[in-house]
Short mmCIF file of C-alpha atoms and ligand atoms in Angstrom, two decimals:
data_model
loop_
_atom_site.label_atom_id
_atom_site.label_comp_id
_atom_site.label_asym_id
_atom_site.label_seq_id
_atom_site.Cartn_x
_atom_site.Cartn_y
_atom_site.Cartn_z
CA UNK A 1465 48.86 17.79 -53.49
CA UNK A 1466 47.99 20.12 -50.65
CA UNK A 1467 44.76 18.88 -49.19
CA UNK A 1468 42.40 16.02 -49.98
CA UNK A 1469 39.53 17.77 -48.13
CA UNK A 1470 39.78 21.51 -48.83
CA UNK A 1471 38.07 23.84 -46.35
CA UNK A 1472 37.28 27.53 -47.07
CA UNK A 1473 39.55 28.72 -44.24
CA UNK A 1474 42.26 26.25 -45.13
CA UNK A 1475 45.33 28.20 -46.24
CA UNK A 1476 46.24 25.26 -48.44
CA UNK A 1477 42.86 24.90 -50.15
CA UNK A 1478 43.10 25.28 -53.89
CA UNK A 1479 39.57 26.72 -54.17
CA UNK A 1480 40.30 29.65 -51.84
CA UNK A 1481 40.64 33.11 -53.41
CA UNK A 1482 44.05 33.27 -51.77
CA UNK A 1483 45.92 30.51 -53.51
CA UNK A 1484 49.03 29.14 -51.92
CA UNK A 1485 51.53 26.94 -53.66
CA UNK A 1486 54.40 25.05 -52.22
CA UNK A 1487 57.18 22.63 -53.11
CA UNK A 1488 56.74 19.03 -52.08
CA UNK A 1489 57.98 17.90 -48.68
CA UNK A 1490 60.54 15.13 -48.43
CA UNK A 1491 59.46 12.94 -45.49
CA UNK A 1492 62.43 10.82 -44.45
CA UNK A 1493 61.60 7.95 -42.11
CA UNK A 1494 64.28 5.91 -40.33
CA UNK A 1495 64.03 3.19 -37.73
CA UNK A 1496 65.95 0.18 -36.60
CA UNK A 1497 64.70 -2.97 -38.26
CA UNK A 1498 61.68 -4.31 -36.32
CA UNK A 1499 60.75 -0.97 -34.71
CA UNK A 1500 57.32 -1.04 -36.35
CA UNK A 1501 58.17 1.24 -39.26
CA UNK A 1502 56.92 -1.07 -42.03
CA UNK A 1503 53.51 -1.47 -40.38
CA UNK A 1504 53.28 2.30 -40.02
CA UNK A 1505 54.37 2.98 -43.60
CA UNK A 1506 51.99 0.37 -44.99
CA UNK A 1507 49.11 2.05 -43.12
CA UNK A 1508 50.17 5.50 -44.34
CA UNK A 1509 50.32 4.19 -47.90
CA UNK A 1510 46.61 3.29 -47.69
CA UNK A 1511 45.86 7.05 -47.87
CA UNK A 1512 48.14 8.06 -50.67
CA UNK A 1513 48.42 11.85 -50.38
CA UNK A 1514 52.14 11.46 -51.06
CA UNK A 1515 54.38 9.37 -53.28
CA UNK A 1516 56.26 6.55 -51.66
CA UNK A 1517 59.70 6.34 -53.21
CA UNK A 1518 60.54 2.70 -53.87
CA UNK A 1519 64.22 2.09 -53.11
CA UNK A 1520 66.58 -0.18 -55.02
CA UNK A 1521 68.31 -3.00 -53.16
CA UNK A 1522 70.52 -6.01 -53.74
CA UNK A 1523 68.84 -7.83 -50.83
CA UNK A 1524 66.80 -10.84 -51.95
CA UNK A 1525 63.03 -10.36 -51.86
CA UNK A 1526 61.28 -11.73 -48.75
CA UNK A 1527 58.21 -13.91 -49.25
CA UNK A 1528 55.31 -11.70 -50.27
CA UNK A 1529 57.45 -8.76 -51.34
CA UNK A 1530 56.67 -7.41 -54.78
CA UNK A 1531 59.32 -6.08 -57.17
CA UNK A 1532 58.61 -2.42 -57.91
CA UNK A 1533 56.30 -2.05 -54.89
CA UNK A 1534 58.45 -2.92 -51.88
CA UNK A 1535 61.80 -2.47 -53.62
CA UNK A 1536 63.33 -2.59 -57.05
CA UNK A 1537 65.35 -5.77 -56.59
CA UNK A 1538 68.63 -5.48 -58.51
CA UNK A 1539 71.74 -7.61 -58.73
CA UNK A 1540 75.02 -6.15 -57.49
CA UNK A 1541 76.33 -5.43 -61.00
CA UNK A 1542 73.23 -3.45 -61.98
CA UNK A 1543 73.25 -1.58 -58.66
CA UNK A 1544 76.89 -0.59 -59.14
CA UNK A 1545 76.17 0.49 -62.72
CA UNK A 1546 73.47 2.81 -61.37
CA UNK A 1547 75.81 4.20 -58.71
CA UNK A 1548 78.31 5.03 -61.47
CA UNK A 1549 75.53 6.60 -63.58
CA UNK A 1550 74.65 8.92 -60.66
CA UNK A 1551 71.09 7.57 -60.42
CA UNK A 1552 71.00 7.64 -56.61
CA UNK A 1553 70.49 10.69 -54.40
CA UNK A 1554 71.96 8.51 -51.66
CA UNK A 1555 72.96 4.89 -51.29
CA UNK A 1556 74.42 2.86 -48.46
CA UNK A 1557 75.34 -0.65 -47.45
CA UNK A 1558 72.95 -1.84 -44.76
CA UNK A 1559 73.16 -5.29 -43.14
CA UNK A 1560 75.56 -6.37 -45.92
CA UNK A 1561 73.40 -5.30 -48.88
CA UNK A 1562 73.19 -2.19 -51.05
CA UNK A 1563 70.18 0.12 -50.73
CA UNK A 1564 69.64 3.31 -52.72
CA UNK A 1565 67.10 6.07 -53.39
CA UNK A 1566 66.45 7.11 -56.99
CA UNK A 1567 67.18 10.82 -57.45
CA UNK A 1568 64.74 11.32 -60.30
CA UNK A 1569 61.68 10.19 -58.28
CA UNK A 1570 62.52 12.66 -55.54
CA UNK A 1571 63.27 15.76 -57.60
CA UNK A 1572 60.46 15.29 -60.14
CA UNK A 1573 57.79 15.01 -57.42
CA UNK A 1574 59.11 17.75 -55.16
CA UNK A 1575 59.21 20.15 -58.11
CA UNK A 1576 55.60 19.26 -58.93
CA UNK A 1577 54.52 20.09 -55.33
CA UNK A 1578 53.98 16.42 -54.48
CA UNK A 1579 55.15 15.12 -51.09
CA UNK A 1580 57.52 12.17 -51.13
CA UNK A 1581 58.14 9.58 -48.41
CA UNK A 1582 61.41 7.68 -48.21
CA UNK A 1583 62.31 4.89 -45.83
CA UNK A 1584 66.08 4.96 -45.39
CA UNK A 1585 68.64 4.12 -42.73
CA UNK A 1586 70.53 6.66 -40.61
CA UNK A 1587 73.47 6.81 -43.06
CA UNK A 1588 71.09 7.67 -45.90
CA UNK A 1589 69.36 10.35 -43.79
CA UNK A 1590 72.76 11.89 -43.01
CA UNK A 1591 73.56 12.08 -46.73
CA UNK A 1592 70.19 13.69 -47.49
CA UNK A 1593 70.86 16.34 -44.81
CA UNK A 1594 74.13 17.13 -46.56
CA UNK A 1595 72.51 17.45 -50.00
CA UNK A 1596 71.60 20.66 -51.81
CA UNK A 1597 69.77 23.61 -50.23
CA UNK A 1598 66.68 22.63 -52.23
CA UNK A 1599 66.61 19.14 -50.71
CA UNK A 1600 67.36 20.40 -47.20
CA UNK A 1601 64.50 22.91 -47.40
CA UNK A 1602 62.12 20.14 -48.44
CA UNK A 1603 63.23 17.80 -45.65
CA UNK A 1604 61.14 16.65 -42.66
CA UNK A 1605 62.89 13.71 -41.01
CA UNK A 1606 61.26 11.38 -38.54
CA UNK A 1607 62.91 8.73 -36.36
CA UNK A 1608 60.81 5.77 -35.28
CA UNK A 1609 61.98 4.32 -31.94
CA UNK A 1610 61.07 0.89 -30.61
CA UNK A 1611 59.84 1.02 -26.99
CA UNK A 1612 62.80 -1.15 -25.85
CA UNK A 1613 65.55 -3.45 -27.13
CA UNK A 1614 63.73 -6.44 -25.62
CA UNK A 1615 60.62 -5.55 -27.62
CA UNK A 1616 62.73 -5.13 -30.76
CA UNK A 1617 64.20 -8.62 -30.32
CA UNK A 1618 60.73 -10.06 -29.72
CA UNK A 1619 59.35 -8.44 -32.90
CA UNK A 1620 62.28 -9.56 -35.06
CA UNK A 1621 61.92 -13.14 -33.83
CA UNK A 1622 58.15 -13.06 -34.34
CA UNK A 1623 58.57 -11.75 -37.91
CA UNK A 1624 60.55 -14.86 -38.70
CA UNK A 1625 62.06 -13.50 -41.93
CA UNK A 1626 65.68 -13.48 -40.69
CA UNK A 1627 67.96 -16.24 -39.47
CA UNK A 1628 69.21 -16.13 -35.86
CA UNK A 1629 72.53 -14.78 -37.15
CA UNK A 1630 70.81 -12.05 -39.20
CA UNK A 1631 68.72 -11.07 -36.16
CA UNK A 1632 71.89 -10.61 -34.09
CA UNK A 1633 73.39 -8.39 -36.88
CA UNK A 1634 70.20 -6.33 -36.99
CA UNK A 1635 70.05 -5.95 -33.18
CA UNK A 1636 73.71 -4.87 -33.11
CA UNK A 1637 73.03 -2.31 -35.85
CA UNK A 1638 69.82 -1.19 -34.10
CA UNK A 1639 71.52 0.02 -30.94
CA UNK A 1640 74.00 2.03 -33.04
CA UNK A 1641 71.22 3.47 -35.22
CA UNK A 1642 69.19 4.49 -32.18
CA UNK A 1643 71.97 6.82 -31.07
CA UNK A 1644 71.14 8.98 -34.12
CA UNK A 1645 67.58 9.83 -33.05
CA UNK A 1646 68.45 13.36 -31.88
CA UNK A 1647 69.64 14.28 -35.41
CA UNK A 1648 66.03 13.97 -36.61
CA UNK A 1649 63.49 16.78 -36.42
CA UNK A 1650 60.84 14.40 -35.01
CA UNK A 1651 60.96 11.20 -32.96
CA UNK A 1652 58.05 8.83 -32.36
CA UNK A 1653 58.28 5.95 -29.88
CA UNK A 1654 56.09 3.20 -31.31
CA UNK A 1655 53.12 1.83 -29.44
CA UNK A 1656 49.71 0.87 -30.82
CA UNK A 1657 49.60 1.30 -34.60
CA UNK A 1658 46.52 3.58 -34.45
CA UNK A 1659 48.36 5.98 -32.14
CA UNK A 1660 51.53 5.89 -34.24
CA UNK A 1661 49.46 6.73 -37.29
CA UNK A 1662 47.81 9.74 -35.59
CA UNK A 1663 51.22 11.04 -34.47
CA UNK A 1664 52.74 10.65 -37.91
CA UNK A 1665 49.76 12.28 -39.61
CA UNK A 1666 50.01 15.23 -37.16
CA UNK A 1667 53.62 15.74 -38.22
CA UNK A 1668 52.68 15.57 -41.91
CA UNK A 1669 49.90 18.12 -41.57
CA UNK A 1670 51.94 20.53 -39.45
CA UNK A 1671 54.75 20.42 -42.01
CA UNK A 1672 52.27 21.20 -44.80
CA UNK A 1673 51.16 24.38 -43.03
CA UNK A 1674 54.59 25.80 -42.25
CA UNK A 1675 54.42 29.40 -43.46
CA UNK A 1676 57.92 29.17 -44.82
CA UNK A 1677 56.81 26.46 -47.22
CA UNK A 1678 53.91 28.50 -48.65
CA UNK A 1679 54.06 31.10 -51.37
CA UNK A 1680 51.16 33.09 -52.80
CA UNK A 1681 50.47 31.84 -56.30
P1 5GP B 1756 64.95 -4.08 -44.93
O1 5GP B 1756 66.00 -4.99 -45.51
O2 5GP B 1756 64.51 -4.52 -43.56
O3 5GP B 1756 63.81 -3.81 -45.88
O4 5GP B 1756 65.65 -2.65 -44.74
C1 5GP B 1756 66.84 -2.57 -44.04
C2 5GP B 1756 67.21 -1.12 -43.82
O5 5GP B 1756 67.53 -0.49 -45.06
C3 5GP B 1756 66.13 -0.27 -43.19
O6 5GP B 1756 66.71 0.47 -42.13
C4 5GP B 1756 65.69 0.65 -44.29
O7 5GP B 1756 65.27 1.91 -43.79
C5 5GP B 1756 66.97 0.80 -45.07
N1 5GP B 1756 66.74 1.24 -46.43
C6 5GP B 1756 65.74 0.90 -47.27
N2 5GP B 1756 65.86 1.55 -48.43
C7 5GP B 1756 66.95 2.34 -48.32
C8 5GP B 1756 67.58 3.28 -49.19
O8 5GP B 1756 67.17 3.53 -50.32
N3 5GP B 1756 68.70 3.90 -48.73
C9 5GP B 1756 69.20 3.66 -47.48
N4 5GP B 1756 70.27 4.33 -47.09
N5 5GP B 1756 68.62 2.79 -46.62
C10 5GP B 1756 67.51 2.15 -47.05
#
């Protein structure tokens, strides 16, 4: 999936006489909880020129969350069975629950030239960076920063999906996670959703036109 609106001078346009092919890009997005990442990802998912990889988790579903769309909600036993079976490209414990990315979704789409988006924490991103050459070549990692800790607290409280104790855990984890921003290729400080969307889209399009990703068919 190279371009939804091909243009004759577009090096990625399938109708051009010069036909370029490429592997899919693995967009990794991390952010402390409440940084505005979910709003951004939900907006990006409205224009689906990539596959969103639905993670598995042992966390209970929040009101309104849909199994198979937001997460695959598993019990601990099933999650651990899948770890043992090698189903995850990475998994981690975050805020006291298991979260994991299914390997098959990633590799199948990347091989087919389809871009994949994963929303994972900083531990998961670190594991992805240490994966095979093939995965590292596909990687474009983006860190989403909240404008301030005070704003993060305000957003978490406004969301109202966590208890006061859970909010404190998440804020404590957030300041640690934010130290990892410089390990990411891109960092966006969140502001108005429209602006965040433009910035993220700019990153996606620039990554798609990297010469090193293109090969003449
Ligand atoms: P939440 O419970 O708020 O949906 O997510 C909590 C954290 O878990 C977020 O930082 C999110 O990025 C992370 N997360 C979600 N899915 C995965 C995953 O598959 N692997 C890892 N390592 N982290 C994940």
